[in-house]
Every structure is written in structure tokens, then in C-alpha cells.
């Protein structure tokens, strides 16, 4: 297999879709015209994969991005695109769960994923049991007769615990359960989910795939076994992505390996610098020992990303806000994975039910493509404001 740089450059660029143009252009369509009634009838059916049928089923612009994501995930059958990461998570869950089923959901999950479990799934008669993200193979003890699926997020995008995916997958396979992984942080380039045995790998492509903070996009990549159900559920939900947004996703993808390297290198430099600051109690970066599961990170991941958090040694809400407000290069806003750095306050205690959050409030950083030295200078400004606020 070629190197990852080569793969992201070439993925999804089929010649019949590009016809000599380097990147598949934007094919906008709702209606597709047929030559005759016979051709129209022949074109119908559930499996319209890579065949123009009706705009909702996509055009080469969306197929190209979906195929590229499949090509980057060894062991995958195909990928469905969604208008956001949350839409991808909801569709993936709905494709495997039915009324009466139980879902095991990591306590470290992104809070809107919990929202789906507590809202949509609960209304459908699907129950959720939350589990300690560090549970590993002991998850076997939580499985009951109604348990159908296990949802993982590794590292947790708010608290960064690294889960033992192979141990959880081994239990799931032995008990006939489906595993779903929110792999938005690592992407298949840094964590090949399907090679580790995961059934459905979910990306908020809004983050690193797009990389430029200008588009909402999600994807689910599936094994052969689960593809038909995922595809049919997604068709029934009417999920479709605009070709313009898919094009932005493909454009971002071409530089993803390069960007991840830079995000990861700067994030590690800044995390190590933070570790030596007296203002900081702990740095929750998957590569560093403060972070639960860092040994699993070094075992399973081929590289890092730009998102991590740190815990302040003292002070409260006002001091933390003073630190973040004083930052100039870090914007204050949701999401992550873009070229620009971001900082937000995170209060994990509010989102825990299976485990108790024993650390204090956090500051989460998304490290962008600015120079690490400049970002460190900015954080120094932030700490000066934090110290001043403490009096
Ligand atoms: C880990 C994780 N998964 C999924 C999502 C949802 O993605 P989107 O914002 O595209 O709906 C996010 C968004 O922040 C996220 O952090």
C-alpha cells in the first residue's frame, strides 16, 4: 500500500468523474433525465451506488468524497455522507438499534451524542447504559440480554481518555454486538478503526477532513456486514449532502495528512510547555502520562492531533474566563480541527453519570496551524491575566 500522503492525494479521484480535471468538480443536481420510460424504470432500485438516479442519492462530487474516505479506512466496504457529524452519529445509531435494545455508551462521549441517547433513542424505547471509558474488557460485565451495540469515542473530545478499543471489540465480537466509534479526533490516518475490528467508524468531517472551519459535514464508514442497513436507514432518513459541501470536504482532505502532522507537533510542544507551568495541575493530552490511557495511545495510534485540555491548579470560573478572554490568537468558539486555534472552558462534571469527574474545570485547546512559539506567547498572556484575576 502507498504512503498516507499519496493515498490522500489520490483517493476518490476516479477518471470518469474528473475527466481530466484534477479535482472532481461540483455536479449540482436534483432531477436526472432519462432517455425513455424503460431507462427510468431500469434506473430505479435501492442500490444506486455510483449511478446517477436522483439528486438525493448524490452525484460524482459526493461519491468521490465518500469513496476517498472508504479508501483511507482499510477493511471498509463503503461510506455514507451526512450534513453534520451529529447527523452521522444519529444515523449510525438508528441503523443498528431497534425498540427494546440497549446501547452501551462511553461516559466520555461528546455531549450531543448523549443528547441523542437521552432524546431520540429514549423516545424509541431504546435504553442507554453509560460505561467508564477506561473499562476495557470488563465491559463484558455490563452486557445484558437487550444489549445490542457499544459506542466508543477515543480519545474523548472533552476529557481525552484513550479507550482500549481492541479489548472492547473482542468482547463485542464474542457477544455478537455492533461497535461504533467516533473517530473524529484521530481520523483513519492516525487510528485505522476497521483494522482494529470496529464495525462503523464515524467522522465529524467538519473537523480535520474539512480543516477550514467553513463547512458542516459528517460520514459513517462501514464494514460489508453493516453497509446495506446503514445505507437503507440513511436513505429512509433522507440524508443528503450538498455537492458544494462535499467538494469542500474533498478539498480539505488533500492536505489532511500534512495538517494533522503540524497540528499534532504543535499540540505536543504546547502540551509539554503547559506541563511545566505552575498554573497548571494536569495536561490531558493522549500522549502524556496525566491522560488516562496514554499507554494505549502509544500502542494503537500512529500519530496525534491538535485537540487537548489542561486543568488549572487553582481559581474558579472568573479566573478561567480571564485567561481565555486575554488570548488573542486563540478564538473562543465551538468546534475544532480548523487551521485557526480555539480555546473554550469545559466542565466535564456536568456530563458524567457512570463515573465521577474528580479533576477540576478544564480549558480545551484546539491547536491550529499558527507557529507554536506564537501560541505559547499568547498563553503566557493568558496566564498573566489569570494571575492578575487571582489578585
Ligand atoms: C467528537 C465529536 N463528534 C461529533 C461532533 C459533531 O460534529 P458536527 O459539529 O459536525 O455535528 C463533534 C463536534 O464538535 C465532536 O467534537
GROMACS .gro file of C-alpha atoms and ligand atoms in nm:
model
  407
    1UNK     CA    1   0.000   0.000   0.000
    2UNK     CA    2   0.127   0.353  -0.073
    3UNK     CA    3   0.209   0.606   0.196
    4UNK     CA    4  -0.066   0.813   0.351
    5UNK     CA    5   0.033   1.134   0.169
    6UNK     CA    6  -0.003   0.955  -0.164
    7UNK     CA    7  -0.332   0.797  -0.058
    8UNK     CA    8  -0.499   1.124   0.045
    9UNK     CA    9  -0.387   1.288  -0.278
   10UNK     CA   10  -0.525   1.009  -0.498
   11UNK     CA   11  -0.829   0.889  -0.304
   12UNK     CA   12  -1.166   0.916  -0.478
   13UNK     CA   13  -1.036   1.085  -0.795
   14UNK     CA   14  -1.187   0.843  -1.048
   15UNK     CA   15  -1.119   0.944  -1.404
   16UNK     CA   16  -1.480   0.903  -1.519
   17UNK     CA   17  -1.576   1.165  -1.258
   18UNK     CA   18  -1.291   1.408  -1.320
   19UNK     CA   19  -1.246   1.370  -1.698
   20UNK     CA   20  -0.905   1.528  -1.677
   21UNK     CA   21  -0.993   1.794  -1.419
   22UNK     CA   22  -0.767   1.744  -1.117
   23UNK     CA   23  -1.041   1.753  -0.852
   24UNK     CA   24  -1.392   1.619  -0.917
   25UNK     CA   25  -1.595   1.934  -0.986
   26UNK     CA   26  -1.927   2.030  -0.828
   27UNK     CA   27  -2.205   1.836  -1.000
   28UNK     CA   28  -2.526   2.003  -0.884
   29UNK     CA   29  -2.847   1.810  -0.946
   30UNK     CA   30  -3.193   1.726  -0.827
   31UNK     CA   31  -3.356   1.579  -1.139
   32UNK     CA   32  -3.167   1.333  -1.354
   33UNK     CA   33  -3.316   1.296  -1.703
   34UNK     CA   34  -3.363   0.953  -1.861
   35UNK     CA   35  -3.392   0.876  -2.233
   36UNK     CA   36  -3.708   0.671  -2.202
   37UNK     CA   37  -3.956   0.525  -1.956
   38UNK     CA   38  -3.771   0.195  -1.986
   39UNK     CA   39  -3.443   0.363  -1.887
   40UNK     CA   40  -3.616   0.540  -1.596
   41UNK     CA   41  -3.757   0.211  -1.470
   42UNK     CA   42  -3.422   0.037  -1.511
   43UNK     CA   43  -3.254   0.312  -1.312
   44UNK     CA   44  -3.471   0.265  -1.002
   45UNK     CA   45  -3.383   0.048  -0.706
   46UNK     CA   46  -3.222   0.058  -0.368
   47UNK     CA   47  -2.864   0.018  -0.483
   48UNK     CA   48  -2.786   0.330  -0.681
   49UNK     CA   49  -2.422   0.325  -0.572
   50UNK     CA   50  -2.216   0.530  -0.818
   51UNK     CA   51  -2.512   0.562  -1.055
   52UNK     CA   52  -2.698   0.887  -1.129
   53UNK     CA   53  -3.059   0.833  -1.020
   54UNK     CA   54  -3.196   1.137  -0.836
   55UNK     CA   55  -3.011   1.424  -0.668
   56UNK     CA   56  -3.074   1.295  -0.316
   57UNK     CA   57  -2.864   0.989  -0.396
   58UNK     CA   58  -2.570   1.211  -0.489
   59UNK     CA   59  -2.355   1.284  -0.788
   60UNK     CA   60  -1.985   1.215  -0.856
   61UNK     CA   61  -1.894   1.505  -0.623
   62UNK     CA   62  -2.036   1.331  -0.316
   63UNK     CA   63  -1.937   0.982  -0.434
   64UNK     CA   64  -1.579   1.096  -0.473
   65UNK     CA   65  -1.551   1.214  -0.111
   66UNK     CA   66  -1.733   0.906   0.020
   67UNK     CA   67  -1.504   0.678  -0.181
   68UNK     CA   68  -1.196   0.865  -0.066
   69UNK     CA   69  -1.292   0.814   0.299
   70UNK     CA   70  -1.353   0.445   0.230
   71UNK     CA   71  -1.014   0.411   0.063
   72UNK     CA   72  -0.845   0.563   0.369
   73UNK     CA   73  -1.004   0.305   0.602
   74UNK     CA   74  -0.853  -0.042   0.540
   75UNK     CA   75  -1.120  -0.311   0.568
   76UNK     CA   76  -1.412  -0.078   0.486
   77UNK     CA   77  -1.690  -0.151   0.237
   78UNK     CA   78  -1.834   0.198   0.180
   79UNK     CA   79  -1.910   0.539   0.331
   80UNK     CA   80  -2.230   0.744   0.364
   81UNK     CA   81  -2.207   1.123   0.397
   82UNK     CA   82  -2.422   1.338   0.627
   83UNK     CA   83  -2.483   1.711   0.667
   84UNK     CA   84  -2.306   1.714   1.007
   85UNK     CA   85  -2.119   1.492   1.248
   86UNK     CA   86  -2.423   1.471   1.475
   87UNK     CA   87  -2.640   1.359   1.180
   88UNK     CA   88  -2.382   1.086   1.110
   89UNK     CA   89  -2.390   0.967   1.473
   90UNK     CA   90  -2.772   0.963   1.479
   91UNK     CA   91  -2.799   0.770   1.151
   92UNK     CA   92  -2.535   0.517   1.256
   93UNK     CA   93  -2.715   0.452   1.586
   94UNK     CA   94  -3.055   0.428   1.418
   95UNK     CA   95  -2.915   0.180   1.167
   96UNK     CA   96  -2.818  -0.071   1.437
   97UNK     CA   97  -3.072  -0.017   1.718
   98UNK     CA   98  -3.441  -0.111   1.744
   99UNK     CA   99  -3.704  -0.060   2.015
  100UNK     CA  100  -3.622  -0.271   2.320
  101UNK     CA  101  -3.246  -0.264   2.254
  102UNK     CA  102  -2.985  -0.132   2.495
  103UNK     CA  103  -2.687   0.080   2.395
  104UNK     CA  104  -2.362   0.094   2.592
  105UNK     CA  105  -2.228   0.449   2.560
  106UNK     CA  106  -1.895   0.576   2.689
  107UNK     CA  107  -1.933   0.828   2.971
  108UNK     CA  108  -1.676   1.044   2.790
  109UNK     CA  109  -1.894   1.091   2.481
  110UNK     CA  110  -1.942   1.427   2.312
  111UNK     CA  111  -2.248   1.573   2.489
  112UNK     CA  112  -2.479   1.587   2.182
  113UNK     CA  113  -2.417   1.211   2.143
  114UNK     CA  114  -2.559   1.173   2.494
  115UNK     CA  115  -2.839   1.402   2.378
  116UNK     CA  116  -2.931   1.156   2.100
  117UNK     CA  117  -2.938   0.872   2.355
  118UNK     CA  118  -3.149   1.067   2.605
  119UNK     CA  119  -3.384   1.215   2.343
  120UNK     CA  120  -3.438   1.032   2.015
  121UNK     CA  121  -3.333   0.684   2.131
  122UNK     CA  122  -3.523   0.701   2.459
  123UNK     CA  123  -3.841   0.804   2.275
  124UNK     CA  124  -3.799   0.498   2.053
  125UNK     CA  125  -3.779   0.267   2.353
  126UNK     CA  126  -3.402   0.220   2.330
  127UNK     CA  127  -3.224   0.241   2.665
  128UNK     CA  128  -2.867   0.355   2.725
  129UNK     CA  129  -2.623   0.240   2.988
  130UNK     CA  130  -2.314   0.457   3.030
  131UNK     CA  131  -1.978   0.298   3.096
  132UNK     CA  132  -1.640   0.410   3.225
  133UNK     CA  133  -1.427   0.492   2.917
  134UNK     CA  134  -1.136   0.305   3.082
  135UNK     CA  135  -1.339  -0.014   3.132
  136UNK     CA  136  -1.161  -0.219   2.863
  137UNK     CA  137  -1.253  -0.588   2.856
  138UNK     CA  138  -1.454  -0.558   3.177
  139UNK     CA  139  -1.734  -0.418   2.964
  140UNK     CA  140  -1.840  -0.785   2.939
  141UNK     CA  141  -1.993  -0.746   3.286
  142UNK     CA  142  -2.235  -0.476   3.163
  143UNK     CA  143  -2.378  -0.675   2.875
  144UNK     CA  144  -2.734  -0.794   2.924
  145UNK     CA  145  -2.987  -0.974   2.705
  146UNK     CA  146  -3.104  -0.650   2.542
  147UNK     CA  147  -2.758  -0.504   2.474
  148UNK     CA  148  -2.711  -0.457   2.102
  149UNK     CA  149  -2.430  -0.206   2.045
  150UNK     CA  150  -2.130  -0.035   2.205
  151UNK     CA  151  -2.046   0.325   2.119
  152UNK     CA  152  -1.688   0.445   2.171
  153UNK     CA  153  -1.519   0.782   2.138
  154UNK     CA  154  -1.142   0.773   2.167
  155UNK     CA  155  -0.993   0.993   2.286
  156UNK     CA  156  -1.298   1.162   2.440
  157UNK     CA  157  -1.318   1.502   2.275
  158UNK     CA  158  -1.374   1.683   2.607
  159UNK     CA  159  -1.173   1.478   2.857
  160UNK     CA  160  -0.933   1.276   2.635
  161UNK     CA  161  -0.940   0.929   2.794
  162UNK     CA  162  -0.800   0.683   2.540
  163UNK     CA  163  -1.015   0.369   2.522
  164UNK     CA  164  -0.888   0.013   2.482
  165UNK     CA  165  -1.065  -0.041   2.150
  166UNK     CA  166  -0.922  -0.392   2.079
  167UNK     CA  167  -1.029  -0.517   2.424
  168UNK     CA  168  -1.383  -0.377   2.386
  169UNK     CA  169  -1.412  -0.500   2.027
  170UNK     CA  170  -1.303  -0.852   2.132
  171UNK     CA  171  -1.586  -0.865   2.388
  172UNK     CA  172  -1.835  -0.721   2.139
  173UNK     CA  173  -1.745  -0.978   1.875
  174UNK     CA  174  -1.770  -1.266   2.122
  175UNK     CA  175  -2.118  -1.147   2.228
  176UNK     CA  176  -2.247  -1.055   1.879
  177UNK     CA  177  -2.264  -0.677   1.945
  178UNK     CA  178  -2.203  -0.397   1.697
  179UNK     CA  179  -1.928  -0.143   1.774
  180UNK     CA  180  -1.945   0.221   1.666
  181UNK     CA  181  -1.651   0.458   1.710
  182UNK     CA  182  -1.649   0.837   1.689
  183UNK     CA  183  -1.304   0.863   1.528
  184UNK     CA  184  -1.318   1.237   1.457
  185UNK     CA  185  -1.004   1.313   1.663
  186UNK     CA  186  -0.766   1.062   1.508
  187UNK     CA  187  -0.928   1.008   1.167
  188UNK     CA  188  -0.844   0.682   0.984
  189UNK     CA  189  -0.498   0.827   0.916
  190UNK     CA  190  -0.398   0.805   1.283
  191UNK     CA  191  -0.627   0.524   1.400
  192UNK     CA  192  -0.743   0.264   1.146
  193UNK     CA  193  -1.071   0.176   1.318
  194UNK     CA  194  -1.179  -0.110   1.097
  195UNK     CA  195  -0.839  -0.278   1.118
  196UNK     CA  196  -0.898  -0.280   1.495
  197UNK     CA  197  -1.232  -0.452   1.439
  198UNK     CA  198  -1.476  -0.158   1.468
  199UNK     CA  199  -1.795  -0.202   1.261
  200UNK     CA  200  -1.900   0.160   1.200
  201UNK     CA  201  -1.645   0.441   1.202
  202UNK     CA  202  -1.790   0.790   1.237
  203UNK     CA  203  -1.622   1.119   1.148
  204UNK     CA  204  -1.733   1.473   1.212
  205UNK     CA  205  -1.574   1.581   0.882
  206UNK     CA  206  -1.650   1.935   1.000
  207UNK     CA  207  -1.319   1.898   1.190
  208UNK     CA  208  -0.998   1.764   1.033
  209UNK     CA  209  -1.133   1.642   0.698
  210UNK     CA  210  -1.259   1.989   0.609
  211UNK     CA  211  -0.996   2.167   0.815
  212UNK     CA  212  -1.101   2.522   0.737
  213UNK     CA  213  -1.395   2.592   0.971
  214UNK     CA  214  -1.628   2.669   0.683
  215UNK     CA  215  -1.846   2.363   0.635
  216UNK     CA  216  -2.060   2.116   0.833
  217UNK     CA  217  -2.014   1.754   0.723
  218UNK     CA  218  -2.019   1.402   0.865
  219UNK     CA  219  -1.953   1.048   0.750
  220UNK     CA  220  -2.001   0.687   0.854
  221UNK     CA  221  -1.772   0.424   0.707
  222UNK     CA  222  -1.897   0.069   0.734
  223UNK     CA  223  -1.786  -0.291   0.708
  224UNK     CA  224  -1.954  -0.506   0.443
  225UNK     CA  225  -2.176  -0.667   0.707
  226UNK     CA  226  -2.342  -0.342   0.815
  227UNK     CA  227  -2.335  -0.142   0.493
  228UNK     CA  228  -2.678  -0.230   0.344
  229UNK     CA  229  -2.859  -0.143   0.669
  230UNK     CA  230  -2.664   0.179   0.714
  231UNK     CA  231  -2.731   0.282   0.354
  232UNK     CA  232  -3.103   0.198   0.367
  233UNK     CA  233  -3.154   0.372   0.704
  234UNK     CA  234  -2.975   0.680   0.572
  235UNK     CA  235  -3.184   0.679   0.254
  236UNK     CA  236  -3.502   0.649   0.463
  237UNK     CA  237  -3.390   0.943   0.678
  238UNK     CA  238  -3.347   1.143   0.358
  239UNK     CA  239  -2.986   1.221   0.437
  240UNK     CA  240  -2.802   1.404   0.164
  241UNK     CA  241  -2.505   1.640   0.149
  242UNK     CA  242  -2.482   1.938  -0.083
  243UNK     CA  243  -2.223   1.884  -0.360
  244UNK     CA  244  -2.065   2.219  -0.269
  245UNK     CA  245  -2.007   2.098   0.086
  246UNK     CA  246  -1.876   1.761  -0.033
  247UNK     CA  247  -1.639   1.945  -0.264
  248UNK     CA  248  -1.508   2.148   0.029
  249UNK     CA  249  -1.460   1.823   0.219
  250UNK     CA  250  -1.261   1.671  -0.069
  251UNK     CA  251  -1.054   1.985  -0.099
  252UNK     CA  252  -0.971   1.973   0.270
  253UNK     CA  253  -0.891   1.604   0.259
  254UNK     CA  254  -0.598   1.652   0.020
  255UNK     CA  255  -0.398   1.831   0.290
  256UNK     CA  256  -0.526   1.639   0.591
  257UNK     CA  257  -0.214   1.427   0.649
  258UNK     CA  258   0.005   1.735   0.631
  259UNK     CA  259  -0.221   1.938   0.858
  260UNK     CA  260  -0.254   1.658   1.114
  261UNK     CA  261   0.124   1.635   1.139
  262UNK     CA  262   0.151   2.007   1.204
  263UNK     CA  263  -0.146   2.019   1.445
  264UNK     CA  264  -0.002   1.722   1.635
  265UNK     CA  265   0.355   1.853   1.655
  266UNK     CA  266   0.247   2.197   1.777
  267UNK     CA  267  -0.007   2.050   2.022
  268UNK     CA  268   0.259   1.827   2.177
  269UNK     CA  269   0.506   2.116   2.206
  270UNK     CA  270   0.242   2.331   2.376
  271UNK     CA  271   0.119   2.045   2.598
  272UNK     CA  272   0.475   1.982   2.722
  273UNK     CA  273   0.524   2.353   2.785
  274UNK     CA  274   0.197   2.367   2.983
  275UNK     CA  275   0.306   2.068   3.191
  276UNK     CA  276   0.590   2.276   3.339
  277UNK     CA  277   0.370   2.574   3.432
  278UNK     CA  278   0.287   2.621   3.799
  279UNK     CA  279  -0.060   2.744   3.699
  280UNK     CA  280  -0.143   2.402   3.551
  281UNK     CA  281  -0.246   2.096   3.757
  282UNK     CA  282  -0.265   1.843   3.472
  283UNK     CA  283  -0.239   1.828   3.095
  284UNK     CA  284  -0.490   1.592   2.935
  285UNK     CA  285  -0.310   1.515   2.612
  286UNK     CA  286  -0.330   1.149   2.496
  287UNK     CA  287   0.049   1.128   2.452
  288UNK     CA  288   0.125   1.247   2.808
  289UNK     CA  289   0.108   1.043   3.128
  290UNK     CA  290  -0.157   1.263   3.302
  291UNK     CA  291  -0.408   1.140   3.045
  292UNK     CA  292  -0.584   0.809   3.125
  293UNK     CA  293  -0.498   0.556   2.855
  294UNK     CA  294  -0.184   0.730   2.729
  295UNK     CA  295  -0.013   0.387   2.709
  296UNK     CA  296  -0.298   0.272   2.482
  297UNK     CA  297  -0.247   0.582   2.270
  298UNK     CA  298   0.119   0.491   2.218
  299UNK     CA  299   0.021   0.131   2.137
  300UNK     CA  300  -0.268   0.190   1.893
  301UNK     CA  301  -0.233   0.535   1.732
  302UNK     CA  302   0.021   0.619   1.462
  303UNK     CA  303   0.013   0.990   1.548
  304UNK     CA  304  -0.173   1.262   1.728
  305UNK     CA  305  -0.397   1.559   1.656
  306UNK     CA  306  -0.433   1.914   1.778
  307UNK     CA  307  -0.706   1.890   2.044
  308UNK     CA  308  -0.636   1.852   2.417
  309UNK     CA  309  -0.716   2.013   2.750
  310UNK     CA  310  -0.549   2.127   3.069
  311UNK     CA  311  -0.667   2.164   3.426
  312UNK     CA  312  -0.586   2.483   3.614
  313UNK     CA  313  -0.413   2.447   3.951
  314UNK     CA  314  -0.645   2.690   4.128
  315UNK     CA  315  -0.901   2.964   4.078
  316UNK     CA  316  -1.260   2.949   3.964
  317UNK     CA  317  -1.485   3.043   3.677
  318UNK     CA  318  -1.389   3.413   3.669
  319UNK     CA  319  -1.014   3.346   3.664
  320UNK     CA  320  -1.050   3.085   3.391
  321UNK     CA  321  -1.261   3.328   3.186
  322UNK     CA  322  -0.995   3.598   3.238
  323UNK     CA  323  -0.731   3.360   3.096
  324UNK     CA  324  -0.935   3.271   2.788
  325UNK     CA  325  -1.054   3.627   2.727
  326UNK     CA  326  -0.694   3.753   2.731
  327UNK     CA  327  -0.593   3.524   2.443
  328UNK     CA  328  -0.552   3.691   2.110
  329UNK     CA  329  -0.451   3.412   1.868
  330UNK     CA  330  -0.694   3.158   2.019
  331UNK     CA  331  -1.052   3.232   1.920
  332UNK     CA  332  -1.337   3.149   2.157
  333UNK     CA  333  -1.583   2.919   1.987
  334UNK     CA  334  -1.714   2.566   1.941
  335UNK     CA  335  -1.572   2.302   1.713
  336UNK     CA  336  -1.208   2.222   1.640
  337UNK     CA  337  -0.981   2.086   1.368
  338UNK     CA  338  -0.963   2.409   1.168
  339UNK     CA  339  -0.648   2.596   1.071
  340UNK     CA  340  -0.708   2.852   1.348
  341UNK     CA  341  -0.659   2.789   1.719
  342UNK     CA  342  -0.952   2.787   1.960
  343UNK     CA  343  -0.994   2.783   2.339
  344UNK     CA  344  -1.307   2.705   2.541
  345UNK     CA  345  -1.391   2.630   2.905
  346UNK     CA  346  -1.505   2.270   2.962
  347UNK     CA  347  -1.687   2.144   3.274
  348UNK     CA  348  -1.697   1.764   3.243
  349UNK     CA  349  -1.871   1.702   3.578
  350UNK     CA  350  -2.199   1.809   3.418
  351UNK     CA  351  -2.184   1.534   3.157
  352UNK     CA  352  -2.094   1.232   3.373
  353UNK     CA  353  -2.325   0.962   3.505
  354UNK     CA  354  -2.130   0.634   3.517
  355UNK     CA  355  -1.812   0.790   3.655
  356UNK     CA  356  -1.736   1.086   3.878
  357UNK     CA  357  -1.520   1.366   3.740
  358UNK     CA  358  -1.257   1.420   4.009
  359UNK     CA  359  -1.048   1.682   3.834
  360UNK     CA  360  -1.140   2.049   3.827
  361UNK     CA  361  -1.269   2.253   3.535
  362UNK     CA  362  -1.066   2.243   3.214
  363UNK     CA  363  -0.956   2.470   2.933
  364UNK     CA  364  -0.975   2.289   2.598
  365UNK     CA  365  -0.740   2.399   2.322
  366UNK     CA  366  -0.766   2.325   1.952
  367UNK     CA  367  -0.418   2.394   1.822
  368UNK     CA  368  -0.424   2.540   1.473
  369UNK     CA  369  -0.155   2.598   1.214
  370UNK     CA  370  -0.006   2.914   1.365
  371UNK     CA  371   0.352   2.892   1.494
  372UNK     CA  372   0.370   2.708   1.826
  373UNK     CA  373   0.601   2.976   1.969
  374UNK     CA  374   0.339   3.244   1.899
  375UNK     CA  375   0.066   3.034   2.058
  376UNK     CA  376   0.285   2.985   2.366
  377UNK     CA  377   0.335   3.363   2.383
  378UNK     CA  378  -0.042   3.402   2.369
  379UNK     CA  379  -0.091   3.152   2.653
  380UNK     CA  380   0.168   3.340   2.857
  381UNK     CA  381  -0.055   3.646   2.817
  382UNK     CA  382  -0.348   3.436   2.931
  383UNK     CA  383  -0.166   3.316   3.243
  384UNK     CA  384  -0.067   3.674   3.328
  385UNK     CA  385  -0.438   3.768   3.315
  386UNK     CA  386  -0.527   3.459   3.523
  387UNK     CA  387  -0.269   3.554   3.789
  388UNK     CA  388  -0.392   3.915   3.788
  389UNK     CA  389  -0.753   3.800   3.831
  390UNK     CA  390  -0.650   3.592   4.132
  391UNK     CA  391  -0.508   3.910   4.288
  392LIG     C1  392  -1.617   1.425   1.893
  392LIG     C2  393  -1.721   1.494   1.813
  392LIG     N1  394  -1.805   1.419   1.744
  392LIG     C3  395  -1.902   1.474   1.670
  392LIG     C4  396  -1.917   1.611   1.664
  392LIG     C5  397  -2.031   1.667   1.586
  392LIG     O1  398  -1.990   1.718   1.463
  392LIG     P1  399  -2.075   1.834   1.394
  392LIG     O2  400  -2.042   1.959   1.468
  392LIG     O3  401  -2.028   1.830   1.253
  392LIG     O4  402  -2.219   1.797   1.406
  392LIG     C6  403  -1.830   1.693   1.733
  392LIG     C7  404  -1.844   1.841   1.725
  392LIG     O5  405  -1.783   1.915   1.796
  392LIG     C8  406  -1.730   1.633   1.812
  392LIG     O6  407  -1.645   1.707   1.886
   0.00000   0.00000   0.00000
